[in-house]
Amino acid sequence: MRSLPRGSGLCILFFIAFLSEGYFRWVEAQHCVWYGECGESEKVRGKKYNCNYTGPPKALNESLELLTELCPGYDYGDRNICCNADQLRTLKGSLQLPLQFLSRCPACFYNLMNLFCELTCSPHQSQFMNATKFNGSNVLEVQYYIGETFSNAMYNACKDVQAPSSNVKALSLLCGKDASDCNATNWIQYMFDINNGQTPFPINPIFSDVPKSGYTPMNNKTYDCTEGLEDGSGPCSCQDCSKACGPKPVPPPIPPPWTIFGIDAMTVIMWISYTAFLFVFIGAVLAAWCYRKTTIMSEYGPILDSNNPLSLNSDHPDTVNASCCETLGERFENILRNIFSAWGSFCVQYPFLVILGSLILVVASSGGLVYMRITTDPVELWSSPRSQARQEKDYFDSHFGPFFRTVQLIITTPLNDTFIYSPYLGGSDVPFGAIFDKEILHQVLDLQLAIEALVTTYEGQNVTLRDICLAPLAPFNDNCTILSVLNYFQNSHDVLDHIKGDEFFVYADYHSHFLYCVSAPASLNDTTLLHDPCLGTFGGPIFPWLALGGYDDTNYNNASALVITFPLNNYLNDTVRLGKARAWENEFINFMKNFSNPNLTIAFTAERSIEDEINRESNSDVSTIVISYAIMFIYISLALGHIHSFRRVMVDSKISLGIAGILIVLSSVSSSLGIFSYVGIPLTLIVIEVIPFLVLAVGVDNIFIIVQTYQRDERLPQEELHQQIGRILGDVAPSMFLSSFSETVAFFLGALSNMPAVRTFSLFAGLAVFIDFLLQISCFVSLLGLDLRRQEGNRLDIICCVKLPEGQETKTDSLLFRFFKKIYAPFVLKEWVRPIVVAVFVGMLSFSIAVVNKVEIGLDQKLSMPDDSYVLEYFKNMSKYLHTGAPVYFVVEDGLNYSNPEDQNAVCGGVGCNNNSLVQQVYTASLISNYTTIGFTPSSWLDDYFDWVKPQSTCCRYYNATGAFCNASVVDPSCVHCRPMTPSGKQRPVGGDFMRFLPMFLSDNPNVKCGKGGHAAYATAVDLYPNNTGVGATYFMTYHTILKESPDFIDALRMARNLAENISQTMHHKVFAYSVFYVFYEQYLSIAYDTALNLSVSLAAIFVVTTVLLGFELWSAILVSLTIAMILVNMFGVMWLWNISLNAVSLVNLVMACGISVEFCSHIVRAFSISMRNNRVERAEEALAHMGSSVFSGITLTKFGGILILALSKSQIFQVFYFRMYLAIVLLGATHGLIFLPVLLSYIGPSVNRAKVFAANKRYAGTERERLLNY
């Protein structure tokens, strides 16, 4: 026989050896690694080691149902297995938390159970398991060979599963670190780590897809999260399986700015428009100038030409061929003149009767002030009871209780020392910010404990934090909710100092505990050697994004600020408990104001802080306002008099009359406040601060017009004083009536606004202006008559009993009147000045139109605080450090049938739920949070209830005898599962079962054996019908992203409402979004429209009233309205230049500007319309000289001194919205009324009214005025 080659022999030997090893491994596969339970675990109390057993698998004679429950789909048939009933029960207990959180996704949970079932019971154990340590009969450590394919598939099926009650992914609670840092390897390592509190001995996973060290890794079949199971379970929902969602939503692109040639489009358009206007205007001016050089003609030519049948100098002086409108206008004006003349004469003849009657009416009206209520509640100030946000707030408060009150501290340190923590078990070094220095943390904890210990009194009773705080697990756990990093350490100095180590190394301390807790804030046992809980003492998690600030991404160790939040209970209709909360907050504020620590910089706020500071601001500005009004009062008292000589200073002065005029203005304000107080309309601070300014502007102007018209008038022969004043009042009162009635109508129409601040201001202002007018034409006229009698009797002002000797005095015009008449008016109306004026003012208008859409909308809340307010520091730190915005609730209104599967699917986010359900849509929005401002997945009581009620879970049990709820922590054989372990029992509860177990869920506190209890998270989220007969309104909560400026808040509100509207349309049921700030920012969604509407309505009212009261002179009314519109548009230009945002306060000022502008314009236009000079230029010059001086001294100078004082206010809101806007109103009103309007009238003013000229000729026939008129 031929011998085999040497190489062939070696090959045969290796082949035989390989077959032998395979045979022996195959034989080994037929035996177990363990069987049954033996001794107590030394590491995990209450757990046992498995017994060392290398015999064949044994038959399971009991607990077959438990095997089927835990290992569905693993039908080992009649084959034996390597575990007994005790091991199955231990497995079930260990997997309760994963079951509760991961069973939302059937594929995920199936794969997970596959991992543990193969480990615990597989008859093939020895193929992929190796016991490496023993202690007698106990197995102390094993190696578990797992296929990489299997582990990756299991992780991929589970990585997106949500934990609805925590707004985080489930792996954040089950992986020992944040879900973003979790992967297939470290998740399985964590589950098998002895330090997780569940594993009684080390299980070392070894990952490989190929045989290793003689072991074949467990690589069973897995299901993808998009696949359904063989038992009929559907694929995972989109919320729990991103692959089931399709592509990630992409936010729409930000619309590019509107530009032309790369320049802002409005700027380009206005430049082109302005340039075109200049060309046309300059051409028209030059053409008119050339025409006048060849033809000189007066507009009065047809009237004065005796050969013209329309002339007043014709042969038929008793008739004039005026148009119908001209005749109607003259008659209407004549009626007004006669009425006011008769009334003025009566007031001077019977002054005491008129004054007494006025006084009685003022006192009666002002009596309502005893019923006055001042509203400082920001909600009442800024949100209409009829507004959507207010109605939604009321709905939320009535069904779930008002949003809790917040006390918050943001703590930083001036120290800059960062330090490095090096984990003992290896891993990269971790840098920590200075705020995490242990000594600093102890000092912060001391502060926190001191705040907890604060005691105050309310109505004789002591009030502590525990009396008012939010305690979600009460009465079982009365600890207050404190969202603080120190709650990771149970608010205990001892736990903070807890350390594991020896004389050489520190194995675990507060650093390792912190790093674990920020990854798994709901953990009851960290994986370090400390084994301290992360869950707060109040029974809930402290999410790091709520308790830390100034970090980047999720590197919480880099945080530079600690945020401590104390949520306090709020009360809807319980003034006593609300009073206690406010009293404790006041004690907290006082404590923090006096607290000092050189190592800590603290910004703080309480719920009452903003309201307190606004009130303090108002009180602190009283002195500023008083000085402002005092300056105006002094000016008015001194400026009214016209001093002819030094000897007659005290005779010709009008100090007493000026004071009387001011008292009339104040009386009109108090009467308005009183009348509306009778009706029950509350005042606001805006009303108190703005209306006196407005009425003073209107009232003083009218006072100056009456007095100065008298001072310039010559008494006619045989005319008595009362007749002269009556005649003067007949001349000027129609102009006063025009302006006052225009403003009153405009303000009352402004009261149609939905914004309470604007509506209240408009009501009070409209009535105050009209009462002021009535008092001026009655009481003031009587007082003027008395004062003139005093002056004519040479009696001293104020000291009326002293009389000067008679002396001859020459009557002269006032210096201001002479300046306007001789210098100012002729200059403004010069041939070469007028085109410049028009060009400049149209240029200002063009600029303002170009920037009107760039005025920022909103109110920077920092502006509402005094300069020295502690809240300003809080606002600054909030913007700088905080990473999470306000909670937002998606409220499902009453009427949805949650017992119906279709309605369940429209809301929930788990298996079988609609892809466009409420929870799913909010989740999808959170994926593009930069666009939607929805920061997190919503908490869903419905999904957690479905997980809680599953029969595989130990959560839902009741006492078999009584039917009462049996908590998962109770060990009692009489407690049975709520639902049977049958196919129907594993389905969602519907019909009667749904309502039977829901109240149990809402009363169940989370614990180690059941983390899904709904008491802490959802006790207030579900409004049950009486006797638990059904579900009413419910909410699903998430958080906005961090919101810093007004545009952020406005955008967040808009986006949330759009999302809620989409959900409502999908569900065919009303859903709305609610957050605590919505009531304040809703006004900004429509403020541009509201502003345009308010101002347009006011302008329309002014136009109509002016048309009528000017004697149906339509063109005059158009010019008045045009000038006022220009003033308002220019106000927007000033607002843009001066960084004044558009909000309720500035809108009130704009409405007021509309009213004050009437004063600047209407008097000038009426004076122009009744002037009978030869041409428009001369008529404009006369109107400007006579009325302009009164307007300038009455409004401009009066207001200017008072406004400048407002610049000294400590209040930023005063400096911005009152000083700046008032100054702009007065300057723009004065320049338009006294410069632009006369020039405009000189170009395109209305022609003379022939009927008025004819009537004036007849009225002044035979008097000195006839000579002046003819001249």
XYZ file of C-alpha atoms in Angstrom, residues 19 102 189 203 347 354 368-369 662 772 874 889 1006 1044 1047 1052 1059 1094 1177 1187 1259:
21
model
C -14.778 17.062 13.409
C -40.628 49.527 25.117
C -23.667 46.199 28.434
C -23.077 39.006 32.419
C -72.466 132.777 30.506
C -73.167 128.768 35.148
C -68.118 107.881 40.684
C -64.432 107.859 41.649
C -56.205 123.928 34.421
C -63.610 119.629 28.612
C -33.336 88.111 35.555
C -50.437 72.378 26.043
C -44.729 55.740 39.893
C -35.869 85.442 23.980
C -40.665 88.192 17.685
C -44.165 80.558 18.706
C -50.336 73.202 14.282
C -58.079 102.153 14.316
C -51.178 132.968 -0.028
C -54.394 130.906 14.709
C -72.545 141.407 9.121
